[in-house]
Amino acid sequence: MDALSAISVTAGSAMRAQGDRLRVVSENLANANSTSQTAGGDPYRRKIISFENGTDERTGSAIVEATSTERDESAFTLQYEPSHPAADENGYVKLPNVNPLIEMSNMREAARSYEANLSMVENARDMRRQLVELLK
Amino acid sequence: MTDFSAVRSTYVQAAYAKTVQGERSTGPAAPDGKDFSQMVANAASQAIDNVREGDSMAMKGLTGQAGLQQVVEATMAMESTVQVSVAMRDKLVEAYQDIMRMPI
């Protein structure tokens, strides 16, 4: 397979990975207020996605893969709200360790990276088209 | 006049003999031992496979069995294959027509 076709494999894998990343961001943002069902229990724990370098068997080019989604082990924020069903014996409710600001900046980064890889695919396609134009 | 045509015909014969000889010597030693028509046939069947894959992927996408990105990737591979094969066909037909138009 030629280099220009291999680019679409590499950039495609990156686009898929950024899509996964955006999915995790969306999960975090959606659960930014999800508390525990039991009194004093833990709320939603923020998810973190990590990427890994891999190799595509067919073309031998380097690709990126989303390996695993780990949980963010940082501390929960406590809020005094005795009437809440999830409040512990002191009246404190544990809120998820999701910071909307971080999630939004993560989202922007994922979108930008997706865009960059998309324009890479577009560029490779354009170059291939120009090459074929030579035959005409 | 006759001398000239005699010279020309000997030149032509020599050139023809040389070509035939050259063809014989390079014929069996051609890369992979394949001739041109076989190469074209292989390329064409590969192109048809690519197009069929793009087609089936598009159908899978419409029925929700494949992701949008997979459909786009397969369609783009199909597009480039079709572009190349159409350009190749045009070139081959052009060459054929050039030979047909050649004044004898």
PDB file of C-alpha atoms in Angstrom:
ATOM      1  CA  MET A   1       0.000   0.000   0.000  1.00  0.00           C
ATOM      2  CA  ASP A   2       1.326   3.435  -0.833  1.00  0.00           C
ATOM      3  CA  ALA A   3       2.059   6.147   1.701  1.00  0.00           C
ATOM      4  CA  LEU A   4      -0.909   8.313   0.785  1.00  0.00           C
ATOM      5  CA  SER A   5      -3.315   5.474   1.435  1.00  0.00           C
ATOM      6  CA  ALA A   6      -1.565   4.608   4.703  1.00  0.00           C
ATOM      7  CA  ILE A   7      -2.155   8.170   5.879  1.00  0.00           C
ATOM      8  CA  SER A   8      -5.880   7.606   5.816  1.00  0.00           C
ATOM      9  CA  VAL A   9      -5.411   4.555   8.070  1.00  0.00           C
ATOM     10  CA  THR A  10      -3.276   6.476  10.581  1.00  0.00           C
ATOM     11  CA  ALA A  11      -5.412   9.607  10.590  1.00  0.00           C
ATOM     12  CA  GLY A  12      -8.561   7.477  10.699  1.00  0.00           C
ATOM     13  CA  SER A  13      -7.343   5.716  13.840  1.00  0.00           C
ATOM     14  CA  ALA A  14      -6.610   9.102  15.428  1.00  0.00           C
ATOM     15  CA  MET A  15     -10.098  10.314  14.548  1.00  0.00           C
ATOM     16  CA  ARG A  16     -11.591   7.212  16.121  1.00  0.00           C
ATOM     17  CA  ALA A  17      -9.481   7.738  19.248  1.00  0.00           C
ATOM     18  CA  GLN A  18     -10.561  11.370  19.541  1.00  0.00           C
ATOM     19  CA  GLY A  19     -14.146  10.259  19.128  1.00  0.00           C
ATOM     20  CA  ASP A  20     -13.699   7.880  22.071  1.00  0.00           C
ATOM     21  CA  ARG A  21     -12.143  10.690  24.055  1.00  0.00           C
ATOM     22  CA  LEU A  22     -15.092  12.950  23.340  1.00  0.00           C
ATOM     23  CA  ARG A  23     -17.441  10.169  24.425  1.00  0.00           C
ATOM     24  CA  VAL A  24     -15.660   9.930  27.779  1.00  0.00           C
ATOM     25  CA  VAL A  25     -15.792  13.728  28.176  1.00  0.00           C
ATOM     26  CA  SER A  26     -19.494  13.629  27.449  1.00  0.00           C
ATOM     27  CA  GLU A  27     -19.986  10.853  30.033  1.00  0.00           C
ATOM     28  CA  ASN A  28     -18.125  12.915  32.630  1.00  0.00           C
ATOM     29  CA  LEU A  29     -20.064  16.056  31.864  1.00  0.00           C
ATOM     30  CA  ALA A  30     -23.401  14.255  31.879  1.00  0.00           C
ATOM     31  CA  ASN A  31     -22.640  12.775  35.304  1.00  0.00           C
ATOM     32  CA  ALA A  32     -21.227  15.983  36.798  1.00  0.00           C
ATOM     33  CA  ASN A  33     -24.094  16.005  39.311  1.00  0.00           C
ATOM     34  CA  SER A  34     -24.674  12.288  39.810  1.00  0.00           C
ATOM     35  CA  THR A  35     -24.562  11.525  43.527  1.00  0.00           C
ATOM     36  CA  SER A  36     -24.746   8.209  45.300  1.00  0.00           C
ATOM     37  CA  GLN A  37     -27.990   6.300  45.745  1.00  0.00           C
ATOM     38  CA  THR A  38     -27.133   5.430  49.357  1.00  0.00           C
ATOM     39  CA  ALA A  39     -26.513   7.756  52.265  1.00  0.00           C
ATOM     40  CA  GLY A  40     -22.788   8.610  52.570  1.00  0.00           C
ATOM     41  CA  GLY A  41     -21.928   6.602  49.432  1.00  0.00           C
ATOM     42  CA  ASP A  42     -19.489   7.566  46.688  1.00  0.00           C
ATOM     43  CA  PRO A  43     -20.809   9.576  43.739  1.00  0.00           C
ATOM     44  CA  TYR A  44     -19.781   9.266  40.077  1.00  0.00           C
ATOM     45  CA  ARG A  45     -16.013   9.075  39.682  1.00  0.00           C
ATOM     46  CA  ARG A  46     -14.513  10.921  36.730  1.00  0.00           C
ATOM     47  CA  LYS A  47     -13.217   8.759  33.867  1.00  0.00           C
ATOM     48  CA  ILE A  48      -9.847   9.303  32.160  1.00  0.00           C
ATOM     49  CA  ILE A  49      -9.076   7.850  28.740  1.00  0.00           C
ATOM     50  CA  SER A  50      -5.526   7.000  27.697  1.00  0.00           C
ATOM     51  CA  PHE A  51      -4.062   6.451  24.256  1.00  0.00           C
ATOM     52  CA  GLU A  52      -1.380   4.070  23.090  1.00  0.00           C
ATOM     53  CA  ASN A  53       0.771   3.814  20.006  1.00  0.00           C
ATOM     54  CA  GLY A  54       0.073   0.738  17.871  1.00  0.00           C
ATOM     55  CA  THR A  55       0.849  -0.677  14.428  1.00  0.00           C
ATOM     56  CA  ASP A  56      -1.583  -1.436  11.649  1.00  0.00           C
ATOM     57  CA  GLU A  57      -0.889  -4.986  10.381  1.00  0.00           C
ATOM     58  CA  ARG A  58      -1.985  -4.362   6.807  1.00  0.00           C
ATOM     59  CA  THR A  59       0.021  -1.218   6.084  1.00  0.00           C
ATOM     60  CA  GLY A  60       2.657  -1.369   8.836  1.00  0.00           C
ATOM     61  CA  SER A  61       2.034   2.266   9.696  1.00  0.00           C
ATOM     62  CA  ALA A  62       1.807   3.602  13.230  1.00  0.00           C
ATOM     63  CA  ILE A  63      -1.692   4.177  14.547  1.00  0.00           C
ATOM     64  CA  VAL A  64      -3.173   5.352  17.828  1.00  0.00           C
ATOM     65  CA  GLU A  65      -5.480   3.280  19.984  1.00  0.00           C
ATOM     66  CA  ALA A  66      -7.579   4.188  22.972  1.00  0.00           C
ATOM     67  CA  THR A  67      -6.409   1.601  25.504  1.00  0.00           C
ATOM     68  CA  SER A  68      -8.389   1.945  28.689  1.00  0.00           C
ATOM     69  CA  THR A  69     -10.596   4.253  30.669  1.00  0.00           C
ATOM     70  CA  GLU A  70      -9.279   4.612  34.207  1.00  0.00           C
ATOM     71  CA  ARG A  71     -11.008   6.310  37.090  1.00  0.00           C
ATOM     72  CA  ASP A  72      -9.768   9.606  38.480  1.00  0.00           C
ATOM     73  CA  GLU A  73      -8.836   8.834  42.108  1.00  0.00           C
ATOM     74  CA  SER A  74      -8.796  12.444  43.278  1.00  0.00           C
ATOM     75  CA  ALA A  75     -10.937  13.460  46.270  1.00  0.00           C
ATOM     76  CA  PHE A  76     -14.614  14.299  46.022  1.00  0.00           C
ATOM     77  CA  THR A  77     -15.892  17.707  47.001  1.00  0.00           C
ATOM     78  CA  LEU A  78     -18.119  17.829  50.053  1.00  0.00           C
ATOM     79  CA  GLN A  79     -21.193  19.961  50.277  1.00  0.00           C
ATOM     80  CA  TYR A  80     -23.285  20.528  53.386  1.00  0.00           C
ATOM     81  CA  GLU A  81     -26.838  19.532  52.501  1.00  0.00           C
ATOM     82  CA  PRO A  82     -28.489  17.510  55.299  1.00  0.00           C
ATOM     83  CA  SER A  83     -31.793  17.036  53.471  1.00  0.00           C
ATOM     84  CA  HIS A  84     -30.137  15.274  50.527  1.00  0.00           C
ATOM     85  CA  PRO A  85     -30.790  11.495  50.314  1.00  0.00           C
ATOM     86  CA  ALA A  86     -27.060  10.863  49.791  1.00  0.00           C
ATOM     87  CA  ALA A  87     -25.974  12.923  52.819  1.00  0.00           C
ATOM     88  CA  ASP A  88     -23.882  11.146  55.466  1.00  0.00           C
ATOM     89  CA  GLU A  89     -24.511  11.310  59.233  1.00  0.00           C
ATOM     90  CA  ASN A  90     -22.852  14.790  59.431  1.00  0.00           C
ATOM     91  CA  GLY A  91     -25.057  16.164  56.633  1.00  0.00           C
ATOM     92  CA  TYR A  92     -22.349  16.250  53.952  1.00  0.00           C
ATOM     93  CA  VAL A  93     -22.975  15.069  50.377  1.00  0.00           C
ATOM     94  CA  LYS A  94     -20.082  13.848  48.242  1.00  0.00           C
ATOM     95  CA  LEU A  95     -20.173  15.425  44.804  1.00  0.00           C
ATOM     96  CA  PRO A  96     -18.432  13.943  41.716  1.00  0.00           C
ATOM     97  CA  ASN A  97     -14.825  14.988  41.091  1.00  0.00           C
ATOM     98  CA  VAL A  98     -15.800  16.343  37.685  1.00  0.00           C
ATOM     99  CA  ASN A  99     -14.620  19.853  36.926  1.00  0.00           C
ATOM    100  CA  PRO A 100     -16.716  21.200  34.017  1.00  0.00           C
ATOM    101  CA  LEU A 101     -13.938  23.623  33.052  1.00  0.00           C
ATOM    102  CA  ILE A 102     -11.433  20.789  32.607  1.00  0.00           C
ATOM    103  CA  GLU A 103     -13.985  18.761  30.668  1.00  0.00           C
ATOM    104  CA  MET A 104     -14.730  21.652  28.339  1.00  0.00           C
ATOM    105  CA  SER A 105     -11.062  22.285  27.601  1.00  0.00           C
ATOM    106  CA  ASN A 106     -10.652  18.543  27.018  1.00  0.00           C
ATOM    107  CA  MET A 107     -13.555  18.700  24.602  1.00  0.00           C
ATOM    108  CA  ARG A 108     -12.000  21.562  22.692  1.00  0.00           C
ATOM    109  CA  GLU A 109      -8.715  19.715  22.441  1.00  0.00           C
ATOM    110  CA  ALA A 110     -10.428  16.575  21.150  1.00  0.00           C
ATOM    111  CA  ALA A 111     -12.338  18.603  18.559  1.00  0.00           C
ATOM    112  CA  ARG A 112      -9.176  20.378  17.404  1.00  0.00           C
ATOM    113  CA  SER A 113      -7.247  17.137  17.150  1.00  0.00           C
ATOM    114  CA  TYR A 114     -10.089  15.568  15.189  1.00  0.00           C
ATOM    115  CA  GLU A 115     -10.059  18.533  12.839  1.00  0.00           C
ATOM    116  CA  ALA A 116      -6.295  18.311  12.351  1.00  0.00           C
ATOM    117  CA  ASN A 117      -6.480  14.621  11.435  1.00  0.00           C
ATOM    118  CA  LEU A 118      -9.422  15.234   9.155  1.00  0.00           C
ATOM    119  CA  SER A 119      -7.505  17.861   7.222  1.00  0.00           C
ATOM    120  CA  MET A 120      -4.629  15.375   7.005  1.00  0.00           C
ATOM    121  CA  VAL A 121      -6.952  12.881   5.308  1.00  0.00           C
ATOM    122  CA  GLU A 122      -8.247  15.632   3.050  1.00  0.00           C
ATOM    123  CA  ASN A 123      -4.723  16.645   2.089  1.00  0.00           C
ATOM    124  CA  ALA A 124      -3.668  13.085   1.284  1.00  0.00           C
ATOM    125  CA  ARG A 125      -6.792  12.650  -0.824  1.00  0.00           C
ATOM    126  CA  ASP A 126      -6.059  15.857  -2.676  1.00  0.00           C
ATOM    127  CA  MET A 127      -2.493  14.770  -3.385  1.00  0.00           C
ATOM    128  CA  ARG A 128      -3.707  11.416  -4.662  1.00  0.00           C
ATOM    129  CA  ARG A 129      -6.216  13.157  -6.902  1.00  0.00           C
ATOM    130  CA  GLN A 130      -3.499  15.398  -8.316  1.00  0.00           C
ATOM    131  CA  LEU A 131      -1.390  12.332  -9.007  1.00  0.00           C
ATOM    132  CA  VAL A 132      -4.237  10.673 -10.896  1.00  0.00           C
ATOM    133  CA  GLU A 133      -4.734  13.908 -12.836  1.00  0.00           C
ATOM    134  CA  LEU A 134      -1.332  13.228 -14.397  1.00  0.00           C
ATOM    135  CA  LEU A 135      -2.807  10.201 -16.145  1.00  0.00           C
ATOM    136  CA  LYS A 136      -5.477  12.272 -17.821  1.00  0.00           C
TER     137      LYS A 136
ATOM    138  CA  MET B   1      15.562   5.407 -55.619  1.00  0.00           C
ATOM    139  CA  THR B   2      15.642   1.663 -55.575  1.00  0.00           C
ATOM    140  CA  ASP B   3      18.883   1.803 -53.644  1.00  0.00           C
ATOM    141  CA  PHE B   4      17.301   3.960 -51.044  1.00  0.00           C
ATOM    142  CA  SER B   5      14.283   1.733 -50.576  1.00  0.00           C
ATOM    143  CA  ALA B   6      16.537  -1.294 -50.437  1.00  0.00           C
ATOM    144  CA  VAL B   7      18.582   0.370 -47.723  1.00  0.00           C
ATOM    145  CA  ARG B   8      15.436   1.276 -45.867  1.00  0.00           C
ATOM    146  CA  SER B   9      14.017  -2.214 -46.051  1.00  0.00           C
ATOM    147  CA  THR B  10      17.259  -3.715 -44.774  1.00  0.00           C
ATOM    148  CA  TYR B  11      17.252  -1.223 -41.931  1.00  0.00           C
ATOM    149  CA  VAL B  12      13.643  -2.060 -41.157  1.00  0.00           C
ATOM    150  CA  GLN B  13      14.372  -5.750 -41.267  1.00  0.00           C
ATOM    151  CA  ALA B  14      17.361  -5.343 -38.996  1.00  0.00           C
ATOM    152  CA  ALA B  15      15.323  -3.268 -36.585  1.00  0.00           C
ATOM    153  CA  TYR B  16      12.510  -5.810 -36.637  1.00  0.00           C
ATOM    154  CA  ALA B  17      14.924  -8.657 -36.027  1.00  0.00           C
ATOM    155  CA  LYS B  18      16.449  -6.735 -33.168  1.00  0.00           C
ATOM    156  CA  THR B  19      13.038  -6.057 -31.652  1.00  0.00           C
ATOM    157  CA  VAL B  20      11.962  -9.657 -31.924  1.00  0.00           C
ATOM    158  CA  GLN B  21      15.242 -10.776 -30.437  1.00  0.00           C
ATOM    159  CA  GLY B  22      14.946  -8.225 -27.656  1.00  0.00           C
ATOM    160  CA  GLU B  23      11.413  -9.308 -26.950  1.00  0.00           C
ATOM    161  CA  ARG B  24      12.452 -12.938 -26.806  1.00  0.00           C
ATOM    162  CA  SER B  25      15.333 -12.197 -24.493  1.00  0.00           C
ATOM    163  CA  THR B  26      13.303  -9.964 -22.139  1.00  0.00           C
ATOM    164  CA  GLY B  27      10.053 -11.893 -22.483  1.00  0.00           C
ATOM    165  CA  PRO B  28      10.695 -14.768 -20.072  1.00  0.00           C
ATOM    166  CA  ALA B  29      12.862 -12.570 -17.828  1.00  0.00           C
ATOM    167  CA  ALA B  30      10.114  -9.959 -17.313  1.00  0.00           C
ATOM    168  CA  PRO B  31       9.479  -9.073 -13.659  1.00  0.00           C
ATOM    169  CA  ASP B  32       7.402 -11.807 -11.964  1.00  0.00           C
ATOM    170  CA  GLY B  33       7.226 -13.596 -15.306  1.00  0.00           C
ATOM    171  CA  LYS B  34       3.866 -11.934 -16.025  1.00  0.00           C
ATOM    172  CA  ASP B  35       2.796 -10.350 -19.237  1.00  0.00           C
ATOM    173  CA  PHE B  36       0.973  -7.064 -19.580  1.00  0.00           C
ATOM    174  CA  SER B  37      -2.537  -8.427 -20.037  1.00  0.00           C
ATOM    175  CA  GLN B  38      -2.211 -10.550 -16.916  1.00  0.00           C
ATOM    176  CA  MET B  39      -1.052  -7.499 -14.948  1.00  0.00           C
ATOM    177  CA  VAL B  40      -4.046  -5.515 -16.202  1.00  0.00           C
ATOM    178  CA  ALA B  41      -6.398  -8.369 -15.310  1.00  0.00           C
ATOM    179  CA  ASN B  42      -4.962  -8.586 -11.775  1.00  0.00           C
ATOM    180  CA  ALA B  43      -5.248  -4.838 -11.259  1.00  0.00           C
ATOM    181  CA  ALA B  44      -8.814  -4.854 -12.546  1.00  0.00           C
ATOM    182  CA  SER B  45      -9.914  -7.681 -10.267  1.00  0.00           C
ATOM    183  CA  GLN B  46      -8.282  -5.926  -7.290  1.00  0.00           C
ATOM    184  CA  ALA B  47     -10.136  -2.736  -8.223  1.00  0.00           C
ATOM    185  CA  ILE B  48     -13.434  -4.621  -8.445  1.00  0.00           C
ATOM    186  CA  ASP B  49     -12.804  -6.119  -4.987  1.00  0.00           C
ATOM    187  CA  ASN B  50     -12.217  -2.633  -3.600  1.00  0.00           C
ATOM    188  CA  VAL B  51     -15.397  -1.296  -5.150  1.00  0.00           C
ATOM    189  CA  ARG B  52     -17.413  -4.262  -3.845  1.00  0.00           C
ATOM    190  CA  GLU B  53     -16.021  -3.717  -0.353  1.00  0.00           C
ATOM    191  CA  GLY B  54     -17.037  -0.053  -0.483  1.00  0.00           C
ATOM    192  CA  ASP B  55     -20.466  -1.064  -1.691  1.00  0.00           C
ATOM    193  CA  SER B  56     -21.064  -3.631   1.037  1.00  0.00           C
ATOM    194  CA  MET B  57     -19.740  -1.234   3.682  1.00  0.00           C
ATOM    195  CA  ALA B  58     -22.178   1.431   2.493  1.00  0.00           C
ATOM    196  CA  MET B  59     -25.026  -1.071   2.787  1.00  0.00           C
ATOM    197  CA  LYS B  60     -23.866  -2.035   6.287  1.00  0.00           C
ATOM    198  CA  GLY B  61     -23.749   1.645   7.210  1.00  0.00           C
ATOM    199  CA  LEU B  62     -27.309   2.162   5.997  1.00  0.00           C
ATOM    200  CA  THR B  63     -28.531  -0.788   8.043  1.00  0.00           C
ATOM    201  CA  GLY B  64     -26.603   0.392  11.088  1.00  0.00           C
ATOM    202  CA  GLN B  65     -24.084  -2.482  11.220  1.00  0.00           C
ATOM    203  CA  ALA B  66     -21.024  -0.307  10.563  1.00  0.00           C
ATOM    204  CA  GLY B  67     -19.866   3.012  11.937  1.00  0.00           C
ATOM    205  CA  LEU B  68     -20.048   6.181   9.901  1.00  0.00           C
ATOM    206  CA  GLN B  69     -16.283   6.522   9.794  1.00  0.00           C
ATOM    207  CA  GLN B  70     -15.833   2.987   8.430  1.00  0.00           C
ATOM    208  CA  VAL B  71     -18.321   3.771   5.689  1.00  0.00           C
ATOM    209  CA  VAL B  72     -16.502   6.983   4.810  1.00  0.00           C
ATOM    210  CA  GLU B  73     -13.112   5.240   4.758  1.00  0.00           C
ATOM    211  CA  ALA B  74     -14.331   2.407   2.535  1.00  0.00           C
ATOM    212  CA  THR B  75     -16.083   4.841   0.215  1.00  0.00           C
ATOM    213  CA  MET B  76     -12.946   6.949  -0.091  1.00  0.00           C
ATOM    214  CA  ALA B  77     -10.854   3.876  -0.916  1.00  0.00           C
ATOM    215  CA  MET B  78     -13.453   2.996  -3.520  1.00  0.00           C
ATOM    216  CA  GLU B  79     -13.409   6.530  -4.917  1.00  0.00           C
ATOM    217  CA  SER B  80      -9.648   6.551  -5.386  1.00  0.00           C
ATOM    218  CA  THR B  81      -9.712   3.073  -6.972  1.00  0.00           C
ATOM    219  CA  VAL B  82     -12.425   4.117  -9.387  1.00  0.00           C
ATOM    220  CA  GLN B  83     -10.523   7.291 -10.268  1.00  0.00           C
ATOM    221  CA  VAL B  84      -7.340   5.379 -11.008  1.00  0.00           C
ATOM    222  CA  SER B  85      -9.083   2.662 -13.005  1.00  0.00           C
ATOM    223  CA  VAL B  86     -11.086   5.151 -15.064  1.00  0.00           C
ATOM    224  CA  ALA B  87      -7.910   7.117 -15.842  1.00  0.00           C
ATOM    225  CA  MET B  88      -6.127   3.877 -16.790  1.00  0.00           C
ATOM    226  CA  ARG B  89      -8.997   2.810 -19.019  1.00  0.00           C
ATOM    227  CA  ASP B  90      -9.031   6.178 -20.760  1.00  0.00           C
ATOM    228  CA  LYS B  91      -5.318   5.874 -21.391  1.00  0.00           C
ATOM    229  CA  LEU B  92      -5.625   2.340 -22.762  1.00  0.00           C
ATOM    230  CA  VAL B  93      -8.523   3.254 -25.037  1.00  0.00           C
ATOM    231  CA  GLU B  94      -6.601   6.297 -26.218  1.00  0.00           C
ATOM    232  CA  ALA B  95      -3.573   4.152 -27.049  1.00  0.00           C
ATOM    233  CA  TYR B  96      -5.791   1.686 -28.894  1.00  0.00           C
ATOM    234  CA  GLN B  97      -7.408   4.483 -30.897  1.00  0.00           C
ATOM    235  CA  ASP B  98      -4.007   5.976 -31.701  1.00  0.00           C
ATOM    236  CA  ILE B  99      -2.952   2.652 -33.165  1.00  0.00           C
ATOM    237  CA  MET B 100      -6.231   2.299 -35.096  1.00  0.00           C
ATOM    238  CA  ARG B 101      -5.814   5.780 -36.589  1.00  0.00           C
ATOM    239  CA  MET B 102      -2.262   5.125 -37.614  1.00  0.00           C
ATOM    240  CA  PRO B 103      -1.864   5.575 -41.388  1.00  0.00           C
ATOM    241  CA  ILE B 104      -0.538   2.438 -42.990  1.00  0.00           C
TER     242      ILE B 104
END
